[in-house]
Coordinates of C-alpha atoms in Angstrom, one line a residue:
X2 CA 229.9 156.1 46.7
X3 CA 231.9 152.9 45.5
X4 CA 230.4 150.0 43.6
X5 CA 227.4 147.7 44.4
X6 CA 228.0 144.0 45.5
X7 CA 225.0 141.6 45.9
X8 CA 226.5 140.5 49.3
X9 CA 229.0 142.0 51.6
X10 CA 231.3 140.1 53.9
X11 CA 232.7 142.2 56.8
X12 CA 235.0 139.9 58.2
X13 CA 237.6 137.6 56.7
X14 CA 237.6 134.6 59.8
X15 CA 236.7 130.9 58.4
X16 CA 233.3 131.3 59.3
X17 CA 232.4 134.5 57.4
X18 CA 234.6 133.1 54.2
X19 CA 233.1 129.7 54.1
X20 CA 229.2 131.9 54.1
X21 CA 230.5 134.1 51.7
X22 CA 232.7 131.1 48.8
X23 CA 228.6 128.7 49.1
X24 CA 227.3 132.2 48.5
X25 CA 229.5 132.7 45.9
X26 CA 229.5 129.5 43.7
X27 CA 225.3 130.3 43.6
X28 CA 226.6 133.7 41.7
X29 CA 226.4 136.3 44.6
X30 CA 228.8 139.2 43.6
X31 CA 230.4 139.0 46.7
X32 CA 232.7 141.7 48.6
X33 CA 235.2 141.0 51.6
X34 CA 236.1 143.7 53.6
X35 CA 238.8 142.9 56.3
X36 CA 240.2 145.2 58.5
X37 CA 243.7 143.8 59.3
X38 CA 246.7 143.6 56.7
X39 CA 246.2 140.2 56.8
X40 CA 243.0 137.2 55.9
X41 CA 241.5 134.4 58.4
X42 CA 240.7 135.6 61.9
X43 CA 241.9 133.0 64.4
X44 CA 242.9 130.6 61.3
X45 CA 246.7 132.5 61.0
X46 CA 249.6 130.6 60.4
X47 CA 253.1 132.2 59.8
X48 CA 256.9 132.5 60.5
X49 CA 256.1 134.2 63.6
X50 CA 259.8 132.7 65.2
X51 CA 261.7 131.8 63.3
X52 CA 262.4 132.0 59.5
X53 CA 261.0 128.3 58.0
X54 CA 259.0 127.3 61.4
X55 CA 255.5 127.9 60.2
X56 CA 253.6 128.1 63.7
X57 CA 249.5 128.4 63.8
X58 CA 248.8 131.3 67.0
X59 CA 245.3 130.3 67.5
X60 CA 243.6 127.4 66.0
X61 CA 245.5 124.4 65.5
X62 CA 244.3 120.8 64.7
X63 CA 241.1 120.7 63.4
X64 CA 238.0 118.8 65.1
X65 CA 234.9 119.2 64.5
X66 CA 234.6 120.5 60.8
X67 CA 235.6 116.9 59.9
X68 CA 231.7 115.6 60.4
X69 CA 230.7 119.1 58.4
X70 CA 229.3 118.0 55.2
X71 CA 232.0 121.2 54.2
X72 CA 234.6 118.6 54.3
X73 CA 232.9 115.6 54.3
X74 CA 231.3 115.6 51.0
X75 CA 233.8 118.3 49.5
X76 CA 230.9 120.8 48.8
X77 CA 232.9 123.3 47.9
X78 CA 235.9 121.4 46.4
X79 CA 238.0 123.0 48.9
X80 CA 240.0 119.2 49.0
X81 CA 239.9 118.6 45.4
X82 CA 240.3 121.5 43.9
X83 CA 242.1 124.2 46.2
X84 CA 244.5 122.4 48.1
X85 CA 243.2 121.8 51.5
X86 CA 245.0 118.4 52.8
X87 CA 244.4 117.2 56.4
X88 CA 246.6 114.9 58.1
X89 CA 244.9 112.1 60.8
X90 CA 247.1 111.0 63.2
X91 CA 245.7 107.8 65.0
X92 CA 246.8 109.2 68.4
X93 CA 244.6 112.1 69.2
X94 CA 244.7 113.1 72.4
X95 CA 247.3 112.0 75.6
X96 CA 247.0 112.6 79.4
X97 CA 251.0 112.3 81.0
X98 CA 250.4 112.4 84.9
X99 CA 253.1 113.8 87.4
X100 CA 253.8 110.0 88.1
X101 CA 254.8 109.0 84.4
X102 CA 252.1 107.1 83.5
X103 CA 249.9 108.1 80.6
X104 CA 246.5 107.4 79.0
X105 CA 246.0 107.8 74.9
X106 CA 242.9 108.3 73.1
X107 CA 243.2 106.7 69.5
X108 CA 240.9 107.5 66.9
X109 CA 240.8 103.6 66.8
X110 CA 238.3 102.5 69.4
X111 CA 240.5 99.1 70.5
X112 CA 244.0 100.7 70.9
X113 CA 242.2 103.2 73.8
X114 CA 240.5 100.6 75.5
X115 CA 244.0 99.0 75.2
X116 CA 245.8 102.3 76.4
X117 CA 243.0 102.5 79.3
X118 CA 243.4 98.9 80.5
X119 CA 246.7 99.5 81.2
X120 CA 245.5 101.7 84.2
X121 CA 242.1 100.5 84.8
X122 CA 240.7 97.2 82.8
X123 CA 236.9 97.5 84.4
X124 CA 237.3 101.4 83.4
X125 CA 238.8 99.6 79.5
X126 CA 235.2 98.1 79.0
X127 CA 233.0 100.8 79.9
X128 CA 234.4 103.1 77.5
X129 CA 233.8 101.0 74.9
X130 CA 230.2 100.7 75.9
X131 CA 229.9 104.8 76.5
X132 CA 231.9 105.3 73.2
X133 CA 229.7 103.1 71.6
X134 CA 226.4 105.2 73.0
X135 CA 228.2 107.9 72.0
X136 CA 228.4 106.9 68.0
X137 CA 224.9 105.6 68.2
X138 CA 224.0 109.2 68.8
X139 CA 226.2 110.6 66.0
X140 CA 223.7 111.2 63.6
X141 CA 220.9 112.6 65.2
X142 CA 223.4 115.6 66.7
X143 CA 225.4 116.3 63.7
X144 CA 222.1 116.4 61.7
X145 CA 221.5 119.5 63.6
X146 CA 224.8 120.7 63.9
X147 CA 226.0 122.3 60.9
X148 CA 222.0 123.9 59.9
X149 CA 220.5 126.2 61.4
X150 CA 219.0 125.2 64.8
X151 CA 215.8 124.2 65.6
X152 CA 214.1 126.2 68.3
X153 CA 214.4 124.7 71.8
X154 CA 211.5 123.7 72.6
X155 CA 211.2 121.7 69.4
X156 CA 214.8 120.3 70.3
X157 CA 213.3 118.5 73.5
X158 CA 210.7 117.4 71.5
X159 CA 212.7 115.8 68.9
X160 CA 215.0 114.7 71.3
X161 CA 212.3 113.2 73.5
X162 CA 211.4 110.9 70.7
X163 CA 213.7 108.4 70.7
X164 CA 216.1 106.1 73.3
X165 CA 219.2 107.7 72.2
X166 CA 217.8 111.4 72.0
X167 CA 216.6 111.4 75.9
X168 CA 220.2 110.0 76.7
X169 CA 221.2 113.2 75.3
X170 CA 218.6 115.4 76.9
X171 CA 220.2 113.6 80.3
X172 CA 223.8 114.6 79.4
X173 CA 222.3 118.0 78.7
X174 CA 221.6 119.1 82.2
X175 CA 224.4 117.6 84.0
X176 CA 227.9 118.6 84.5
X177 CA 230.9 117.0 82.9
X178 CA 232.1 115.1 85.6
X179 CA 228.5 114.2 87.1
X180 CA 228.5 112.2 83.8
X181 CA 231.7 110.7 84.2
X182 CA 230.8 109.8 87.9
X183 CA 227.9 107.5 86.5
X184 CA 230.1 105.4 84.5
X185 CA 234.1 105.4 85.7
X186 CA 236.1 104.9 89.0
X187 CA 239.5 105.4 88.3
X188 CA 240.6 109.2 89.2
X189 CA 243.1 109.0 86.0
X190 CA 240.4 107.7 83.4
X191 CA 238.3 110.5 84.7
X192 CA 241.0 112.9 84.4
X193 CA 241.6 112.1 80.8
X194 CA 238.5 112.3 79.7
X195 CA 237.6 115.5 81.4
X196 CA 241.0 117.4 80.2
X197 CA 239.6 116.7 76.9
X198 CA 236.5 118.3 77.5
X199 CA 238.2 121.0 79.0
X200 CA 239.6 121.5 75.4
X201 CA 236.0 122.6 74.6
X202 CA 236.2 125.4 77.0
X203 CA 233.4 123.7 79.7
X204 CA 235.1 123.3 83.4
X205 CA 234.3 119.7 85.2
X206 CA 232.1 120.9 87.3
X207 CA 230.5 123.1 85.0
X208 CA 226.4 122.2 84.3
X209 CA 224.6 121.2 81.1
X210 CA 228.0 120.4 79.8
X211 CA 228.1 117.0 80.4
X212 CA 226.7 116.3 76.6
X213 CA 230.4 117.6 75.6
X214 CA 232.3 114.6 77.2
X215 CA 229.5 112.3 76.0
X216 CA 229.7 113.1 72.0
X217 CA 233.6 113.1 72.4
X218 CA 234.2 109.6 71.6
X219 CA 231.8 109.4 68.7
X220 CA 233.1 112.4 67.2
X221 CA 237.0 111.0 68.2
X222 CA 236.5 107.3 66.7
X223 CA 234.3 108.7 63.5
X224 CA 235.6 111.9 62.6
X225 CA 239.0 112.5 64.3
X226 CA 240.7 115.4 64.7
X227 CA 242.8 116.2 61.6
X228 CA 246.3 118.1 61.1
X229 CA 245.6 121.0 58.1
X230 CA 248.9 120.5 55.7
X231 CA 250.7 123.9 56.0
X232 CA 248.9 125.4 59.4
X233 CA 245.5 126.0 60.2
X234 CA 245.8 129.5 57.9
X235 CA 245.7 126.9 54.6
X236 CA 241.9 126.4 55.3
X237 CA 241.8 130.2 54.9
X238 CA 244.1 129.8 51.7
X239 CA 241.9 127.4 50.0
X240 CA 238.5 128.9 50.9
X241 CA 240.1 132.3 49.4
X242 CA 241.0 130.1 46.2
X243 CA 237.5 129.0 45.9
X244 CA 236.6 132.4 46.5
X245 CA 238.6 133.8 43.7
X246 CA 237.8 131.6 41.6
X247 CA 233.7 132.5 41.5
X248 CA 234.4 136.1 41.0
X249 CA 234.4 137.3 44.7
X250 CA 236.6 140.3 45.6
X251 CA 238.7 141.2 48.6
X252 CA 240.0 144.3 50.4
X253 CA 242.2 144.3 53.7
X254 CA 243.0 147.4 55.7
X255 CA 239.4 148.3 55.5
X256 CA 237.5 148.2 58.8
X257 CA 233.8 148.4 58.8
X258 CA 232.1 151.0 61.3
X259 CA 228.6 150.3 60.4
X260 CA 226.1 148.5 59.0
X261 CA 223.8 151.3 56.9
X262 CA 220.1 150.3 57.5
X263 CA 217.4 151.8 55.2
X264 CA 213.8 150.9 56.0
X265 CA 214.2 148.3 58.3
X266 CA 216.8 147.0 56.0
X267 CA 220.6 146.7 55.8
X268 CA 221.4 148.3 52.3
X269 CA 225.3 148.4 52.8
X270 CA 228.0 149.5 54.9
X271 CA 230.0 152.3 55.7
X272 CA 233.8 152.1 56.5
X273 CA 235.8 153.8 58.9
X274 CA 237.4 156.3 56.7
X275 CA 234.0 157.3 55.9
X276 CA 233.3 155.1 52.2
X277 CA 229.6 153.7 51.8
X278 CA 229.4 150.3 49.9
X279 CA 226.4 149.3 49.2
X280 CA 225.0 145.5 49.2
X281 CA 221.5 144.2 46.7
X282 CA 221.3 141.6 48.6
X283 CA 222.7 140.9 51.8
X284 CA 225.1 142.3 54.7
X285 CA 226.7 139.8 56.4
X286 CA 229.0 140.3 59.7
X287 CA 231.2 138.7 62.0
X288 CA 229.7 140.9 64.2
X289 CA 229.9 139.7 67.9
X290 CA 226.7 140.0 70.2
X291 CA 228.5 142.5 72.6
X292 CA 229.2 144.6 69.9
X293 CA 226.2 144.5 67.6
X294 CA 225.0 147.8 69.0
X295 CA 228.4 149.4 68.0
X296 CA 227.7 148.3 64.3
X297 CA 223.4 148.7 63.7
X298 CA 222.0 151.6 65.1
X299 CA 217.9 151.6 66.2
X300 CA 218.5 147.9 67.7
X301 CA 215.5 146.9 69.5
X302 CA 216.1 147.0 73.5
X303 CA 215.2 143.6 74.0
X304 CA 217.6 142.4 71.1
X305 CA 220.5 144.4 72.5
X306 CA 220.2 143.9 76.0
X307 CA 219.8 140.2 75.5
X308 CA 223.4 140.4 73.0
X309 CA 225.1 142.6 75.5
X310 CA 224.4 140.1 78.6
X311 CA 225.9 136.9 76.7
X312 CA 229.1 135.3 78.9
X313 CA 232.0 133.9 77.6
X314 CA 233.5 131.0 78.7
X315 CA 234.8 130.4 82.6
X316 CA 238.4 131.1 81.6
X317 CA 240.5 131.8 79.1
X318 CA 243.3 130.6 77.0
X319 CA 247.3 131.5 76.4
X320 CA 249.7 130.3 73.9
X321 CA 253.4 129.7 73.7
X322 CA 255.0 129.0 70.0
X323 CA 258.4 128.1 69.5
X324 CA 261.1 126.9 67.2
X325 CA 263.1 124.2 68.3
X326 CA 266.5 122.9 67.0
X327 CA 265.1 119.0 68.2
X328 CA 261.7 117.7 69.2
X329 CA 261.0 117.7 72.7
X330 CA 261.6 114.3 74.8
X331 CA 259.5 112.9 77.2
X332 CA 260.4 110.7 80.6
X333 CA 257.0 108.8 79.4
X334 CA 258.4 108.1 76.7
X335 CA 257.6 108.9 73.0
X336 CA 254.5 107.4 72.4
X337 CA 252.1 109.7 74.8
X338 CA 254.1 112.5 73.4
X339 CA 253.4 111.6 69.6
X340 CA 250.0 112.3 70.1
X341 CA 248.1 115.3 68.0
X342 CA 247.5 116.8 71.6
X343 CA 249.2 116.2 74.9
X344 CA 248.1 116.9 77.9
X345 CA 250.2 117.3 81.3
X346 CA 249.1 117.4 84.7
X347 CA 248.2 115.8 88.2
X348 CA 247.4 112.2 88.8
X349 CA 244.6 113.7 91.6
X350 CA 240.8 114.4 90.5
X351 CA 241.3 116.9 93.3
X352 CA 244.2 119.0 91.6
X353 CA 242.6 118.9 88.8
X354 CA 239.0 120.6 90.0
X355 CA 240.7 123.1 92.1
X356 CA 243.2 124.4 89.1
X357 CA 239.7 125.0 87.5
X358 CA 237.9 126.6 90.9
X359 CA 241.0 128.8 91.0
X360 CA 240.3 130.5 87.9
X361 CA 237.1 131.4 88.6
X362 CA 238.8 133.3 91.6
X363 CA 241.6 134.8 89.0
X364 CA 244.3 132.5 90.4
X365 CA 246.6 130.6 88.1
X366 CA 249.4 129.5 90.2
X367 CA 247.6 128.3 92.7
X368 CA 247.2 124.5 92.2
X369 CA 247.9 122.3 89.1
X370 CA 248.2 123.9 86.0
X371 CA 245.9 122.8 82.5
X372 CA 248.2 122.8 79.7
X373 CA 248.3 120.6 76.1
X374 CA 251.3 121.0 73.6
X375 CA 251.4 120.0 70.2
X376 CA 254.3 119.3 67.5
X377 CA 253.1 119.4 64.3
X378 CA 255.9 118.8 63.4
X379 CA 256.1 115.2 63.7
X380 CA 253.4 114.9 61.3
X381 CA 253.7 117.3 58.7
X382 CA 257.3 118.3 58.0
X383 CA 256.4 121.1 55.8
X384 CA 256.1 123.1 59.5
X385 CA 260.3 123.3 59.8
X386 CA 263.1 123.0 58.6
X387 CA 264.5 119.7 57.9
X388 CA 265.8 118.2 61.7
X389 CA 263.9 120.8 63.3
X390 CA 260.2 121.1 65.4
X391 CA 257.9 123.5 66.1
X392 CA 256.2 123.3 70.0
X393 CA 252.8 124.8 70.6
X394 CA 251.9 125.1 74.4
X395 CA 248.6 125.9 75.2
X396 CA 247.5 127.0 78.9
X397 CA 244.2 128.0 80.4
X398 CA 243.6 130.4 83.1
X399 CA 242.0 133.5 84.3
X400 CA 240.9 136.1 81.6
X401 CA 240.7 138.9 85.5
X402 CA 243.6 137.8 87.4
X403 CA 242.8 138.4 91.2
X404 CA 245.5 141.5 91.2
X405 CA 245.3 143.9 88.8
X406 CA 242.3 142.6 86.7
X407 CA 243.2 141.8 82.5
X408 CA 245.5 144.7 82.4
X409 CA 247.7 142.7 84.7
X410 CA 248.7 140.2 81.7
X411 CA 250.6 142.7 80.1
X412 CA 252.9 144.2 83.6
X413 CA 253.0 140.4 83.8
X414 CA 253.5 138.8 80.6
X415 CA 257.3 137.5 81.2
X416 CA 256.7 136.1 84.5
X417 CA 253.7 133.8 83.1
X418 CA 255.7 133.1 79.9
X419 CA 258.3 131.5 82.2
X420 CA 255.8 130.2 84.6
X421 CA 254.3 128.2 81.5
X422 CA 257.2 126.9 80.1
X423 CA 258.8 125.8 83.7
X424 CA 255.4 123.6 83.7
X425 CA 256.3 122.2 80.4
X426 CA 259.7 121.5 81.8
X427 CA 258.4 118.9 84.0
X428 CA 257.6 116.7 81.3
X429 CA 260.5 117.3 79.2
X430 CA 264.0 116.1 79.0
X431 CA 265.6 118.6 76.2
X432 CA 264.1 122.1 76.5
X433 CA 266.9 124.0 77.4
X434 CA 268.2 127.8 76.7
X435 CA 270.3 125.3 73.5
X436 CA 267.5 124.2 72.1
X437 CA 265.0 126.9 71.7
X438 CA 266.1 129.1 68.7
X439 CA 262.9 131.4 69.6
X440 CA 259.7 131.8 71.3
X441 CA 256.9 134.3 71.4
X442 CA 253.9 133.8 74.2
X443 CA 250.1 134.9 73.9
X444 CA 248.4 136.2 77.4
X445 CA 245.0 135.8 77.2
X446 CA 244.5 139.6 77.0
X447 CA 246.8 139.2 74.0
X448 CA 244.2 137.0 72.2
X449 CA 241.4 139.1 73.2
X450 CA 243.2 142.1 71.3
X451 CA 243.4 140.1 68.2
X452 CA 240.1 139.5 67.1
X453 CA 236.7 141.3 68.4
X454 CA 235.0 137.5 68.2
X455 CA 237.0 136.5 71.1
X456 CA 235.9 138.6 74.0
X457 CA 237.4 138.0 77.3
X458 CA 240.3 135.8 75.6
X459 CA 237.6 133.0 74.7
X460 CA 238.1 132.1 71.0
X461 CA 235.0 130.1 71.3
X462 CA 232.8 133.5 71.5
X463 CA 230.5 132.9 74.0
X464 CA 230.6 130.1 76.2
X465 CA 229.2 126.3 75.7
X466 CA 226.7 127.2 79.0
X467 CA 223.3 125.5 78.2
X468 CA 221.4 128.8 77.3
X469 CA 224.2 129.6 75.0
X470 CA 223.6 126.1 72.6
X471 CA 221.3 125.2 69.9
X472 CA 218.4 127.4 69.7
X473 CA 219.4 130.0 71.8
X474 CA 223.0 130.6 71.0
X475 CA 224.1 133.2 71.2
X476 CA 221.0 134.3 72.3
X477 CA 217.2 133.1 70.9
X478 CA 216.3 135.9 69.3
X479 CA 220.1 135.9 67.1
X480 CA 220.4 132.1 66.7
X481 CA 218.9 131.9 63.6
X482 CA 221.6 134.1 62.0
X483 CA 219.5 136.8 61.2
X484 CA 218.9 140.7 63.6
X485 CA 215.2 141.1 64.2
X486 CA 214.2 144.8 62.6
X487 CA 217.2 144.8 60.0
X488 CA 216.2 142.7 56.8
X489 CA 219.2 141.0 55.0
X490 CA 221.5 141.2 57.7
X491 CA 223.0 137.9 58.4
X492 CA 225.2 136.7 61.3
X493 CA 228.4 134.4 61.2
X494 CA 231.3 133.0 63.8
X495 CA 232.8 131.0 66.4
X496 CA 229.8 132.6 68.6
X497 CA 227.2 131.4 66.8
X498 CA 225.6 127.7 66.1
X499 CA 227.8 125.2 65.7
X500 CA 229.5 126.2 69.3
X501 CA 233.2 127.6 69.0
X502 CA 236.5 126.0 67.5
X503 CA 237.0 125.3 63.5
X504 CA 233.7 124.2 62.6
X505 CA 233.0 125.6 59.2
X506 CA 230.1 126.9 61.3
X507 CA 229.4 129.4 58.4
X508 CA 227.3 126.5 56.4
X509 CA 224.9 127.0 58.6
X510 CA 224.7 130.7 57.7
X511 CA 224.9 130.1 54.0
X512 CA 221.9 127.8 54.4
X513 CA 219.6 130.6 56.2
X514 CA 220.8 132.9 53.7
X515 CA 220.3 131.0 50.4
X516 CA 216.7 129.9 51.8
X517 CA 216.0 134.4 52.2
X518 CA 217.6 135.0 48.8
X519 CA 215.4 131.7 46.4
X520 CA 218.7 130.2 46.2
X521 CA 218.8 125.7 46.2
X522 CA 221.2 125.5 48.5
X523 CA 221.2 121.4 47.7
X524 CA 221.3 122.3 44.7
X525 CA 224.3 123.9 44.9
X526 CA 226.2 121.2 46.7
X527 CA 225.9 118.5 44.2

């Protein structure tokens, strides 16, 4: 029998880490128990390539964790004290169409209208009106959106109380481009702005996800996206120094295989190699829904079957990381390329919706293809050596191809490697066998294998679909981080509330927790 912890952290993603450092700095003895060799879930940065090309594999820029009082107020001095630094570049996002011409989201609000003018000067002035609709409803969602939610029904009520909430109850129950249909002609505009929702993992055509293109430009011209100093693994570096520093202890190569439940409540855990470390306080997990059977024994039906039904998102992701002797050139020219996140694809609305009805069908090839790159490069030179870049290419596609299901990825995994970079290619001027020092490439199945949170290959967790947000994400009787019939077991990750990406969603779970345990949690972030 080893040594009793107050809490215990299974699970070393951002998520669980930033639970476990609030935790923590309120005096929680607290144990991390990670099963890989290495710390931070889908926050990993590294020399994967290349010797000096530090390349992130999953996450990348940023987003939404910039509104989270985490980072916005400092609460844990991860900023002033542990060395977190964020880059904001002003261009955030680019479309570059087939024909050349390019759209660029700024996080100031006049340079895109400026940038959208340029293709459509009616479609300029109603994005300034829906962006500025957009920050009006700012506060009342990201009130909600790094606490633990509200129940539903209490979030229509709420919601229903005020101008601005029932515009967000409308872009609740209607698709992405059904919203973009009310407000903008032009096919490029539309195109733009739904690639960037795409980035959320909700297709176009996809229902109650119109709210995501909505809160885009409030989030975009109030809290952009922002470039971590270092890679995305120096938010994991930082929230480990905080850690550290409040006493908190770590072990890697240690893979929990259950969560030990004693009257009703979870005392512990046991280890695969058969060690039982027991908690006072509190077990928490990064415990997906699908697998929360796996890890608590006795679940209640109703709990379990609800956990194991829970869908991911309508495709998947892949990734392509390379090290470059020179920065790729663009025939658009480098200002649509400077952006934080480019996009590539066809100038036709109907290109675009069918590369999306394709992978429901588990075709990738079959149409356009969804793809962003970033160079981070440009911004934050620490990433290469000096006159070098690092390229990230992101894709989308089928997690079941049509032949040969997931398995398929890996009989298949040099043909779409080449198939994703010849896409690239179309953009690019310089990307030749003499310019690429290395490259490694990330199937979807790939991704799926590399953390349990992302099932399917979607490192969101479960999908953005409307009975998978808020109150009943991932599902009602989970969402408030907590397993009905096990005491003290807490919930945390990129499947829980706030929905998917870097959110420093695990606030939320510190907040639940501290509230069970007598702790001030406002206390403790003054």
């Amino acid at each position: 029998m080893s040594a009793t912890y107050d809490v215990i952290v299974a699970g070393s993603g951002h998520n669980g880490l930033t639970a476990a450092a609030y935790l923590a700095k309120a005096g929680q003895k607290v144990l991390i128990l990670e099963r890989n060799d290495w710390f931070g879930g889908g926050c990993m940065t590294g020399e994967f390539v290349a010797p000096g090309f530090r390349l992130d594999v999953h996450s990348n820029a940023h987003h939404l964790i910039q509104a989270n009082p985490l980072i916005r107020n400092d609460e844990l001095g991860l900023l002033s004290k542990y060395g977190l630094k964020y880059i904001y570049p002003d261009a955030q996002f680019s479309t570059i169409f087939d024909d050349g011409s390019y759209i660029i989201t700024y996080a100031d609000l006049d340079r895109t209208c400026d940038s959208i003018a340029a293709i459509s000067p009616r479609d300029a002035e109603v994005y300034r009106k829906f962006a500025t609709m957009s920050r009006e409803t700012l506060p009342l969602l990201v009130s909600g959106l790094f606490v633990p939610p509200v129940p539903q029904g209490s979030f229509w009520a709420l919601l229903d109380q005020s101008p601005q909430g029932q515009r967000l109850m409308h872009m609740l129950q209607k698709s992405v481009l059904e919203i973009l249909y009310e407000y903008f002609e032009n096919e490029k505009v539309i195109i733009h702005l739904a690639k960037f929702a795409s980035e959320a993992f909700v297709g176009p055509d996809q229902k109650a996800a119109g709210f995501i293109v909505f809160t885009m430009p409030g989030f975009m011209h109030t809290y952009p996206g922002g470039l971590p100093v270092g890679g995305s693994g120096m938010l994991i570096e930082a929230l480990m120094k905080c850690l550290q520093a409040q006493g908190a202890e770590f072990r890697l190569n240690t893979e929990v295989d259950k969560v030990v439940v004693e009257g009703g409540r979870a005392v512990g855990v046991r280890t695969r190699d058969g060690e039982t470390i027991r908690a006072k306080n509190a077990v928490l997990g990064t415990i997906h829904p699908r697998l929360l059977e796996r890890f608590v024994d006795g679940l209640d039906e109703r709990v379990a079957a609800n956990a194991r039904r829970v869908q991911t998102a309508s495709y998947a992701i892949m990734s392509q990381i390379f090290a470059l002797n020179e920065a790729p050139k663009y025939h658009a020219g480098e200002e649509p390329g400077s952006a934080l996140i480019a996009g590539f694809g066809s100038s036709r609305l109907e290109d675009f919706r069918r590369t999306f009805d394709d992978f429901r069908h588990g075709d990738l090839t079959a149409h356009d293809a969804i793809i962003s790159a970033m160079v981070n490069s440009n911004y934050d030179p620490s990433r290469a050596p000096p006159g070098k870049a690092t390229l990230t290419l992101y894709g989308f596609g089928p997690f079941e191809l049509r032949d040969g299901g997931s398995a398929a990825w890996d009989a298949r995994k040099d043909e779409f490697s080449d198939w994703l970079l010849g896409q690239y290619r179309r953009y690019v001027s310089n990307l030749d066998e003499r310019n690429i020092i290395g490259l490694r490439f990330y199937t979807p199945l790939d991704i799926a294998r590399h953390s349990p949170s992302f099932q399917n290959g979607d490192v969101t967790g479960v999908g953005k679909f409307f009975h998978q947000i808020g109150g009943h994400r991932p599902t009602p009787e989970l969402s408030q981080y907590t397993v009905p019939g096990v005491e003290r077991l807490y919930l945390a990750g990129t499947f829980m509330h706030p929905p998917g990406g870097v959110t420093g969603g695990g606030r939320a779970t510190a907040i639940k927790m501290c509230r069970d345990l007598g702790i001030d949690f406002e206390r403790l972030c003054r």
